[in-house]
Coordinates of C-alpha atoms and ligand atoms in Angstrom, one line a residue:
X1 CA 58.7 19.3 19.3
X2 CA 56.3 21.0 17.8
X3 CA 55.8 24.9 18.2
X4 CA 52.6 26.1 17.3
X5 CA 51.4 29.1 19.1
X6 CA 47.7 27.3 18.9
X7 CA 48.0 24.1 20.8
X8 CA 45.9 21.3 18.6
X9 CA 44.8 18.2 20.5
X10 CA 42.2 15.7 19.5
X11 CA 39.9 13.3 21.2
X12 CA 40.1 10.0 19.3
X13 CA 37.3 7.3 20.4
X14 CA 36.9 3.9 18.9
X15 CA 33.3 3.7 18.0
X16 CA 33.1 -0.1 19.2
X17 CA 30.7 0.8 22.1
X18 CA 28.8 3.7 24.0
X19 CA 30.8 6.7 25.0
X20 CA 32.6 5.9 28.3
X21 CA 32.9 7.8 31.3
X22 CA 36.7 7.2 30.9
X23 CA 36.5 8.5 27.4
X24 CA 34.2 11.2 27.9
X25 CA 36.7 12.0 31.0
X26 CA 40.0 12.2 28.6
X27 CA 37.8 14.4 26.1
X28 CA 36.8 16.6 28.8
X29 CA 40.2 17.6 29.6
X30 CA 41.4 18.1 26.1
X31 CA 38.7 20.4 25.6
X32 CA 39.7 21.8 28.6
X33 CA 43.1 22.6 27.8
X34 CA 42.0 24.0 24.0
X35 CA 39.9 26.3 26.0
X36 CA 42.5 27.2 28.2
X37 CA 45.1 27.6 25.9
X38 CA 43.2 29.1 23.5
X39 CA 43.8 26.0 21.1
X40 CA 41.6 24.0 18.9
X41 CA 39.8 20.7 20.0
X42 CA 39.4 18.3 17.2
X43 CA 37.3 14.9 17.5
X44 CA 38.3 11.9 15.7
X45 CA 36.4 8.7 15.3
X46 CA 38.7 5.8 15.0
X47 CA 36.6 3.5 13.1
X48 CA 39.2 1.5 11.0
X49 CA 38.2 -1.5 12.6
X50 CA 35.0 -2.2 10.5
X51 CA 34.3 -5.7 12.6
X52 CA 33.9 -3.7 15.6
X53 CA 32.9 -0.3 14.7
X54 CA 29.1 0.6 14.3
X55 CA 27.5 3.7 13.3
X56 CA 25.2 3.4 16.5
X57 CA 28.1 4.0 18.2
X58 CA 29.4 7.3 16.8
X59 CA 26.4 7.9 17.4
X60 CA 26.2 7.6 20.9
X61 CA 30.0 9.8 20.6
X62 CA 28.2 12.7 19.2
X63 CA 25.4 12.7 21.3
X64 CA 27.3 12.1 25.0
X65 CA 29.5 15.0 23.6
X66 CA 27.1 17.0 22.5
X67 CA 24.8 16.6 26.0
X68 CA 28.1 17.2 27.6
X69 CA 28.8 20.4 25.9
X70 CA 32.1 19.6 25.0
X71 CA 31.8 21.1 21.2
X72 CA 34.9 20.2 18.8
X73 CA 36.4 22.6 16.0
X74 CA 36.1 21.4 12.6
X75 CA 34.5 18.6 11.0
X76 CA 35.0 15.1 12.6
X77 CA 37.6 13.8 11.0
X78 CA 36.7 9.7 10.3
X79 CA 40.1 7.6 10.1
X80 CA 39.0 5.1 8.2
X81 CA 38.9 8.0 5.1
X82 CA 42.2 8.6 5.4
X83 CA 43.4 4.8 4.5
X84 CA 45.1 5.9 1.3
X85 CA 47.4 8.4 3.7
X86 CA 48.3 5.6 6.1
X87 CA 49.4 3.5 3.4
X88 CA 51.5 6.0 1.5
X89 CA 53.3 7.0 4.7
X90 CA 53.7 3.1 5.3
X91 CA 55.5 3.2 1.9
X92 CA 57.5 6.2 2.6
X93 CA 58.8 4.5 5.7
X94 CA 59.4 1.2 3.4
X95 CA 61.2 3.4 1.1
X96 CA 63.5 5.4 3.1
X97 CA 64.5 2.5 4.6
X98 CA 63.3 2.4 8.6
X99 CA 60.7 -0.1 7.7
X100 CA 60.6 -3.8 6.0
X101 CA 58.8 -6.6 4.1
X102 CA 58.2 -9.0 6.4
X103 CA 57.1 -12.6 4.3
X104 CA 57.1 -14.8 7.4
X105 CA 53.2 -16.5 7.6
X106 CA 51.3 -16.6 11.0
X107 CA 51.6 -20.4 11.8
X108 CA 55.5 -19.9 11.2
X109 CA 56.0 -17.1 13.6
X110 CA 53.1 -19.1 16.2
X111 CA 55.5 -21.5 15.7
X112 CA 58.2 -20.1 16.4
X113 CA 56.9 -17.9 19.2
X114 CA 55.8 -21.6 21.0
X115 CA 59.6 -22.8 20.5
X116 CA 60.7 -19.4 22.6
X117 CA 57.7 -19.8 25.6
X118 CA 59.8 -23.4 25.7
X119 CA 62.8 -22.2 26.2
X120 CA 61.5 -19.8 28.5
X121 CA 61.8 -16.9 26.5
X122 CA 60.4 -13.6 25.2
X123 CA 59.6 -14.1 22.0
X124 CA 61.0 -11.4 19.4
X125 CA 60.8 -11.2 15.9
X126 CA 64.3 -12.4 14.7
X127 CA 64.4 -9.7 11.3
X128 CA 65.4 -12.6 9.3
X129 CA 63.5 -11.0 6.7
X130 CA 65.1 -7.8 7.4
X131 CA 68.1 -9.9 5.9
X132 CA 66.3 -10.8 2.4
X133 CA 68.7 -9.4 0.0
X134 CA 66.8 -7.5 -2.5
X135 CA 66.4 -9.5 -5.2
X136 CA 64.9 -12.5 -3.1
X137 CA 62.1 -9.6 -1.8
X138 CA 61.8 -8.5 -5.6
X139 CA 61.0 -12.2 -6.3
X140 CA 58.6 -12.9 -3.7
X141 CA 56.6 -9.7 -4.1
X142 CA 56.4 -10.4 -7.9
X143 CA 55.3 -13.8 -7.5
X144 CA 52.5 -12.6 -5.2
X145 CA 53.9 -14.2 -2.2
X146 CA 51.7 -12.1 1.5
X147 CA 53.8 -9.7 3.4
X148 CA 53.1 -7.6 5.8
X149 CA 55.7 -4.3 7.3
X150 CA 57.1 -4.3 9.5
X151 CA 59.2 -1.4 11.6
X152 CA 62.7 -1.5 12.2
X153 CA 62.5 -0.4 15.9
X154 CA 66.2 1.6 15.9
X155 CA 68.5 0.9 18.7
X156 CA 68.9 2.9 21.9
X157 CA 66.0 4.1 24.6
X158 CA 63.1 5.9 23.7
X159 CA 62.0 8.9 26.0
X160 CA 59.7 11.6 26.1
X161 CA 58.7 14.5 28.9
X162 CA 55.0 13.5 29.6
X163 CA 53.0 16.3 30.9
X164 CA 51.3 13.9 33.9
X165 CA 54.2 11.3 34.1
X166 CA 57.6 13.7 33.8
X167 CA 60.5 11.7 31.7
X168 CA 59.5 8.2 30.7
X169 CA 62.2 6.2 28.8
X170 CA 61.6 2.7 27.5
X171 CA 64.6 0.5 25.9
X172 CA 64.3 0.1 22.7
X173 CA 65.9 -3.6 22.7
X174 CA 62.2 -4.2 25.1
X175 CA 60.3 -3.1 21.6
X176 CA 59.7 -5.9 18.9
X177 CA 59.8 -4.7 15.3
X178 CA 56.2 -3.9 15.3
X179 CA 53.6 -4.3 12.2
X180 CA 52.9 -1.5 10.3
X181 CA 50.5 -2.5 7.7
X182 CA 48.7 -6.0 7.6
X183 CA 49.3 -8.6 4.5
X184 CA 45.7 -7.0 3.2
X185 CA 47.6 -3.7 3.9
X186 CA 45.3 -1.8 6.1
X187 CA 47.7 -0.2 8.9
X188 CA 47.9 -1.1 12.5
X189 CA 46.6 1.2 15.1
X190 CA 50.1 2.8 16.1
X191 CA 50.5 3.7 12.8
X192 CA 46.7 5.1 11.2
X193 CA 47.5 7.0 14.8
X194 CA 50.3 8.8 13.7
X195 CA 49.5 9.3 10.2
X196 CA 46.4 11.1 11.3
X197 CA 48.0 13.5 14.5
X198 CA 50.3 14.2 12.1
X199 CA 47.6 15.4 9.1
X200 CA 45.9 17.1 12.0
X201 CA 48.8 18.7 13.4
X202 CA 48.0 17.6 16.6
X203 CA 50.2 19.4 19.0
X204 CA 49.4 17.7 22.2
X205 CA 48.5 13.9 22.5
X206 CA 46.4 13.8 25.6
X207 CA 45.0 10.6 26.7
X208 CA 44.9 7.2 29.0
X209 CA 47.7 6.0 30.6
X210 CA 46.8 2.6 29.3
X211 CA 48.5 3.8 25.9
X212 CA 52.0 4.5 27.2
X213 CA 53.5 1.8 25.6
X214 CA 52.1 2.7 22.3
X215 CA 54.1 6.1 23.2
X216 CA 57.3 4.9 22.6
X217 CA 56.4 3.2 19.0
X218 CA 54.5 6.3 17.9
X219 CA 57.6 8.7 18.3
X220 CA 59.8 6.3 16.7
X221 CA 57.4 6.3 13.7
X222 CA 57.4 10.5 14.1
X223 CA 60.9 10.3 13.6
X224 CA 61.2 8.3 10.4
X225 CA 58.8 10.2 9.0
X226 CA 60.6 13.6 9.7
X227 CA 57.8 14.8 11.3
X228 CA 57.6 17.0 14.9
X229 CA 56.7 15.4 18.2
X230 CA 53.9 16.3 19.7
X231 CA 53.8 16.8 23.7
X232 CA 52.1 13.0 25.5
X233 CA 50.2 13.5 28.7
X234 CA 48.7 10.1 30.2
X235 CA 45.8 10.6 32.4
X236 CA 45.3 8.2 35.3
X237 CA 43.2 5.5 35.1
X238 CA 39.7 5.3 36.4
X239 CA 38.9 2.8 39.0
X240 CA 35.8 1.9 41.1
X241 CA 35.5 2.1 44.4
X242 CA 37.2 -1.6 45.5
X243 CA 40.7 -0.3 43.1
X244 CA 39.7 -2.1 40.1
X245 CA 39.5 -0.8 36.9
X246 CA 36.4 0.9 36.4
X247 CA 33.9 -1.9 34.6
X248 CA 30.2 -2.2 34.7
X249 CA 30.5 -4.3 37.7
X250 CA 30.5 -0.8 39.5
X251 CA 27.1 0.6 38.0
X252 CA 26.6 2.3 34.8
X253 CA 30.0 3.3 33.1
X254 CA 28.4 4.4 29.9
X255 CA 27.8 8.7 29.8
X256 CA 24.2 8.1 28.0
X257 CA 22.8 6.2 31.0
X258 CA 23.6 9.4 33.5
X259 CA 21.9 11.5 31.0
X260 CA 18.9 9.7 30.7
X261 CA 19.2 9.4 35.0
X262 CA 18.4 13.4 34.2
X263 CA 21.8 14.0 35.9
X264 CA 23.0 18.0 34.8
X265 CA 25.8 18.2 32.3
X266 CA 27.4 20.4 34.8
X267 CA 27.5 18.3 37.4
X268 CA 28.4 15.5 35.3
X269 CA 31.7 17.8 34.0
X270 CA 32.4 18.7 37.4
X271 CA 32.5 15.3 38.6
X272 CA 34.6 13.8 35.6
X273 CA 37.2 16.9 35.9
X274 CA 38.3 15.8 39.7
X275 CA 39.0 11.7 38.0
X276 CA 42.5 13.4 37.4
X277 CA 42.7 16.7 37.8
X278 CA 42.9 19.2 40.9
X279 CA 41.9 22.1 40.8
X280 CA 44.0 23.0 44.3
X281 CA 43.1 23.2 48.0
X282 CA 39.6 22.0 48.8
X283 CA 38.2 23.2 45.8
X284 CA 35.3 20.9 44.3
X285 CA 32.4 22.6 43.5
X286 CA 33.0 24.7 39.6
X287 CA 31.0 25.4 37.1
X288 CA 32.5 25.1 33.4
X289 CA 33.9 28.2 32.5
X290 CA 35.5 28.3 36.3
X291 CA 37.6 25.0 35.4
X292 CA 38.6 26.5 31.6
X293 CA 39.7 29.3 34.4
X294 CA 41.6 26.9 37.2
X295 CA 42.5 24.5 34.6
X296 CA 46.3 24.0 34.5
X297 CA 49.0 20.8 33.9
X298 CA 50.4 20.8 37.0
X299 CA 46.5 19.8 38.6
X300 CA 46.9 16.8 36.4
X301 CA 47.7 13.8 38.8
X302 CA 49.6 10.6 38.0
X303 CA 47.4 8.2 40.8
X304 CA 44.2 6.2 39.4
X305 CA 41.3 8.2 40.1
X306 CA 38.1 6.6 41.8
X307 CA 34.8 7.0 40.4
X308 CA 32.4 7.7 43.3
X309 CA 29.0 7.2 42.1
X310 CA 27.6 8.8 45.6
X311 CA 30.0 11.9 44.9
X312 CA 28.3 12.2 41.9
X313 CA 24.6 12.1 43.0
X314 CA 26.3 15.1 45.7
X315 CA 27.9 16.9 43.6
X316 CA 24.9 16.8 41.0
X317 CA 22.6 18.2 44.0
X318 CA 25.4 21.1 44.6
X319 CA 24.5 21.8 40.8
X320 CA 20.8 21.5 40.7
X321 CA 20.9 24.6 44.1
X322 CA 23.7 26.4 41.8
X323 CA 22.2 27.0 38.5
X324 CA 19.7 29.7 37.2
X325 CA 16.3 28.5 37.6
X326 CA 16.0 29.1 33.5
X327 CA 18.5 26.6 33.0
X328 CA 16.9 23.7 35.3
X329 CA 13.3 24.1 34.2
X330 CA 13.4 23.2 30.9
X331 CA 15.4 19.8 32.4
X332 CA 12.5 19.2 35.1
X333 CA 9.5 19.9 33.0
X334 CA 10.1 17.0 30.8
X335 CA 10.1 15.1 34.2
X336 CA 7.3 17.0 35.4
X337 CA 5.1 16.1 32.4
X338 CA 6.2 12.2 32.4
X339 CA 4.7 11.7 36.0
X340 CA 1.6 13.5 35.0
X341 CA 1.8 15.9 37.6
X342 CA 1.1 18.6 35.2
X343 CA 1.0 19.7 31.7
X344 CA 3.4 21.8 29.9
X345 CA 0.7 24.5 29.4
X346 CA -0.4 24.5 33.3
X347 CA 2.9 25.1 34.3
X348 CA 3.2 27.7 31.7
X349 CA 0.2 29.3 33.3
X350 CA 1.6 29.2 36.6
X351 CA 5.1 30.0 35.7
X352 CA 6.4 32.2 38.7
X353 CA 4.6 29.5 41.2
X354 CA 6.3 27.0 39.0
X355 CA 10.0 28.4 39.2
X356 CA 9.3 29.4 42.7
X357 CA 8.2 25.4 43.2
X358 CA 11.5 24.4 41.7
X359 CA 13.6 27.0 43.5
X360 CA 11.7 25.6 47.1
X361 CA 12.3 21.8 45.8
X362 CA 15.8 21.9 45.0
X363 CA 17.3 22.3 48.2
X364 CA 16.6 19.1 49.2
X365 CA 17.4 17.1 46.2
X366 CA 20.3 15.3 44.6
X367 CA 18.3 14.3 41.4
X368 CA 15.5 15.4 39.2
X369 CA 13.8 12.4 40.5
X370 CA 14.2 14.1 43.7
X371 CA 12.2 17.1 42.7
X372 CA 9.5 15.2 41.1
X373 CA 9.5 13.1 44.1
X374 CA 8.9 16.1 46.1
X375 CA 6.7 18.1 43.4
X376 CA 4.2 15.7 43.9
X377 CA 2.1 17.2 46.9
X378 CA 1.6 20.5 45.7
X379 CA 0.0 18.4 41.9
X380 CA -1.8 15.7 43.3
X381 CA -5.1 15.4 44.2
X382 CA -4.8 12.7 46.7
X383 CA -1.3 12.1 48.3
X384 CA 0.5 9.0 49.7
X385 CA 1.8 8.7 53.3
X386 CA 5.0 7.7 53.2
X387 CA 5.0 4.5 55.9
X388 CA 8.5 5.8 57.3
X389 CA 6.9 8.9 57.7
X390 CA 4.1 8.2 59.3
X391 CA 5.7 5.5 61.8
X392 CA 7.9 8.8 62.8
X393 CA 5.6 11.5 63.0
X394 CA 2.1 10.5 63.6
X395 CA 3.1 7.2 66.1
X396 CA 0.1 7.9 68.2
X397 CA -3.0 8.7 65.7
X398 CA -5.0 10.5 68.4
X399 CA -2.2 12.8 69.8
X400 CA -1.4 13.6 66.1
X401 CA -4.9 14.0 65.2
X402 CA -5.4 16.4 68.0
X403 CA -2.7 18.4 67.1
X404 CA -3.4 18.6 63.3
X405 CA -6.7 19.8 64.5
X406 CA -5.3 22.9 66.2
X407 CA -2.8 23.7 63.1
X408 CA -5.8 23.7 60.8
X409 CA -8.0 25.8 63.4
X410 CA -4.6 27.9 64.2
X411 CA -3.6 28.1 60.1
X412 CA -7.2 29.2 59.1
X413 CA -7.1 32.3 61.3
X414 CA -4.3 33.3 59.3
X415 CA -5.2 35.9 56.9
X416 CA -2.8 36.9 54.6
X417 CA -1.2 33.5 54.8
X418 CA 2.0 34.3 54.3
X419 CA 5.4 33.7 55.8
X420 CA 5.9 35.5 58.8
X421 CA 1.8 35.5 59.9
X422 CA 1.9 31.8 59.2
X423 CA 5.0 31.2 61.4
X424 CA 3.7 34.0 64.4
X425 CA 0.5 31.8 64.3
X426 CA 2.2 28.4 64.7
X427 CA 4.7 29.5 67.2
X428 CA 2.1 30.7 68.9
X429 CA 0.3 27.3 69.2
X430 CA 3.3 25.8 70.2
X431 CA 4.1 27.9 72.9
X432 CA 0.7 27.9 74.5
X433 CA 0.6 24.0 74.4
X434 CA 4.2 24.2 75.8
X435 CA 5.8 22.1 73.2
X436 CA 8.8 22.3 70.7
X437 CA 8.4 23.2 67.4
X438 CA 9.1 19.9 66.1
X439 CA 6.1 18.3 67.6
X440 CA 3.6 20.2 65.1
X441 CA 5.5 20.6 62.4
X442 CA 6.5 17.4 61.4
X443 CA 3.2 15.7 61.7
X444 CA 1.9 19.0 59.8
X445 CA 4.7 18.3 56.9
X446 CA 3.6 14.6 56.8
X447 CA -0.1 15.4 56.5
X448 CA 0.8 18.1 53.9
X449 CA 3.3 16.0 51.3
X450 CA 3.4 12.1 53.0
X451 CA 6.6 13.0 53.3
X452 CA 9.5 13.3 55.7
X453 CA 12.0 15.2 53.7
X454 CA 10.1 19.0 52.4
X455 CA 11.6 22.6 52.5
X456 CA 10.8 24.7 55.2
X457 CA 7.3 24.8 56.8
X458 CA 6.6 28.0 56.3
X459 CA 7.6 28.0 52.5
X460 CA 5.4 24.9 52.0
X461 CA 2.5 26.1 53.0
X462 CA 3.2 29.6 51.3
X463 CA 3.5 27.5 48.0
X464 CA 1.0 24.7 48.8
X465 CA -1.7 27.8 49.1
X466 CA -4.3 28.3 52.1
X467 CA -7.4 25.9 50.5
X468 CA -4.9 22.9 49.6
X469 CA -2.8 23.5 52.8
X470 CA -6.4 22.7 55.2
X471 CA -7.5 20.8 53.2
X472 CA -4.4 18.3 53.3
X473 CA -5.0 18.8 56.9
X474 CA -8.4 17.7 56.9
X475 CA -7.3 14.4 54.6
X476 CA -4.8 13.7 57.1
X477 CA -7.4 14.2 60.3
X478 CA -9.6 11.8 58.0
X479 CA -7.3 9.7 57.6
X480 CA -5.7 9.0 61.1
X481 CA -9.7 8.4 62.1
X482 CA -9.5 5.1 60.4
Ligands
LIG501 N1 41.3 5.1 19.7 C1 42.0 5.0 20.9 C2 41.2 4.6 22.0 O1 40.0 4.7 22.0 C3 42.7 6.3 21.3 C4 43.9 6.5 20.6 C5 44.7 7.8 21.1 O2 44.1 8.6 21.8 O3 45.8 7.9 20.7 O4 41.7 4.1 23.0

């Protein structure tokens, strides 16, 4: 194994589509245990597949990772550079003898594998080129005759200690003599893989379970290159909420889509570290450099993990209360601005209203949306009544009318309008008409913000101001006259 004091480890996407929760998850908790450890995270675009890969892609890679936060040492490192290396270290396998020629075409070995499914049997590659003395191969490869090469899987088991799974062992008489490099000689996944964490001295291969059967091939090819093993961990698989594999049958999969939802990185990070990980006891709720902290192997869990989209839209409302008001404004303005609620330069004016607006909004939201939702009111000229709302709170036009007539008269005697005068005013109305609280302050909230959902009173109409406050009031009385 290999004993670097620095572990290495390396996120390795295949630019064939947008960045996937899944892969952004597996990237996520490399990163995590570079940071950790105090080790280097490395990103590698796997982009020998030229039918598939697209630039548009790596694209999206960069930018998911980069709106993520999760920053990788070095430059990337594209595998389809590094063809010449995969090849040599094809040859040196050829030449030290663990790996073959291999002149058998693909309609002889389709043929062949149909005969096996006949007899009911697993088809393996019978090495009878294996048995080509040397001469015959000479000939063939002289007279320009295809090959491909192919591995000489050795006998015995296979086994590694995986850091999620504990010992895995496979039989090696279960592994076919796999393809190393295709007849137009470009290598074969398992082995550009290897080539490349060895180049990179990868120390720890961290990725989805769905590769543990590459596992066994890859350490076989370590070995007959002489080269150290590095440590495998195989995350759990993400699944939807119905136990299948997570597709975009459950909503979006892709990590661009939740940025452009205006989701927070954080939140996003938080969520994606629990599809796998626990931190231990009830613990949910972290910000990033408190995972690097918690962050340890034995969290890592072997069970599929379920992607909760409604955890998500929680957990990104835990974020949007948590974080300095610095940080979410420049993510809400942008929002802001869109719905023409303001411009940039009115809410500059009216910073500390502004941040105090945001810091009054967020409470009650999940989303950005949320908070523009909510913003609004305290914008707007004219606001719209929320039907729900006012089926709820103002079911009998004249009793509500009545009573938004005594808030305003009650309000407008208030002369510092703040807090505490506001609320000694309103109580008092309330308790000389002998009613609960609720019965003038929820038609109040409605006529204020056509809304049902709103921070507290008090704070509303603090924020709101004393002329937009009545007047609201007076739209509402105007309104309910109709
Ligand atoms: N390129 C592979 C994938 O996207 C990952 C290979 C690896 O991590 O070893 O699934």
């Amino acid at each position: 194994m290999i004993n670097a004091t620095k572990p290495r480890l390396r996120f390795a996407p295949s630019p064939t589509g947008y960045l996937h929760v899944g892969g952004a998850r597996t990237a996520l908790f490399n990163w995590l245990y570079a940071k950790k450890f105090g080790g280097e995270f490395l990103l590698r675009i796997e982009d020998t597949d030229k039918s598939r890969s697209t630039d548009e892609s790596t694209r999206a890679i960069f930018e998911g990772m980069e709106w993520l936060g999760l920053h990788w040492d070095d430059g990337v490192v594209y595998q389809g550079a590094n063809l010449a290396r995969h090849q040599a270290d094809a040859r040196r396998l050829l030449e030290n003898g663990s790996a073959y020629r291999c002149f058998c075409t693909p309609a002889e070995l389709d043929e062949r594998r149909r005969e096996a499914e006949s007899r009911k049997e697993a088809f393996k590659y019978d090495r009878r080129c294996d048995r080509l003395p040397p001469e015959e191969v000479a000939r063939r490869v002289a007279a320009g005759m295809p090959f491909v090469v192919r591995f000489r899987v050795p006998e015995g088991t296979t086994a590694w200690d995986d850091l999620v799974h504990d010992r895995i062992e496979f039989p090696n008489k279960d592994i076919d003599d796999f393809v190393i490099l295709r007849s137009d000689g470009t290598p074969i996944y398992n082995m550009a893989v290897v080539s490349d964490d060895i180049a990179m001295e990868i120390s720890i291969v961290m990725r989805g379970d769905d590769h543990i059967s590459n596992t066994p091939k890859q350490i076989q090819l370590y070995r007959a290159l002489g080269a150290p093993l590095p440590t495998f961990a195989h995350l759990p698989m993400i699944h939807g909420l119905d136990g299948k594999k997570l597709s975009k049958r459950h909503g979006a999969t892709a990590v661009g889509d939740y940025q452009h939802y205006g989701l927070l990185p954080g939140a996003m990070l938080n969520f994606l570290a629990l599809l796998g990980w626990s931190p231990g006891g009830d613990r949910e709720i972290m910000t990033v450099p408190e995972m690097i902290e918690l962050f340890s192997v034995e969290g890592l869990q072997k069970k599929a993990a379920i992607f909760d989209p409604k955890k998500l839209e929680w957990m990104n409302g835990q974020h949007l209360s948590m974080i300095p008001l610095e940080e979410l404004e420049p993510r809400v303005t942008p929002a802001i601005v869109t719905a023409r609620l303001a411009t940039e330069e009115e809410l500059v004016e009216r910073r500390d209203w502004y941040l105090r607006l945001l810091d009054l909004l967020r409470v009650r939201s999940r989303t950005i949306d949320d908070i523009v939702r909510q913003a609004g009111p305290y914008f707007l000229e004219e606001i719209e009544y929320d039907p729900a709302a006012v089926a709820k709170n103002w079911k009998d036009p004249a009793e509500a009318s009545a009573l938004l007539q005594a808030t305003r008269d009650a309000l407008a005697k208030v002369s510092d309008w703040k807090t505490e005068s506001l609320e000694a005013s309103l109580r008092a109305l309330t308790e000389q008409r002998g009613i609960a609280a609720g019965k003038v302050f929820q038609p109040l909230r409605v006529a204020l913000t056509g809304l049902t959902v709103s921070p507290g009173i008090f704070e509303m109409l603090v924020q709101m101001g004393r002329d937009l406050s009545l007047k609201r009031i007076d739209k509402a009385i105007s309104a309910l006259a109709v």
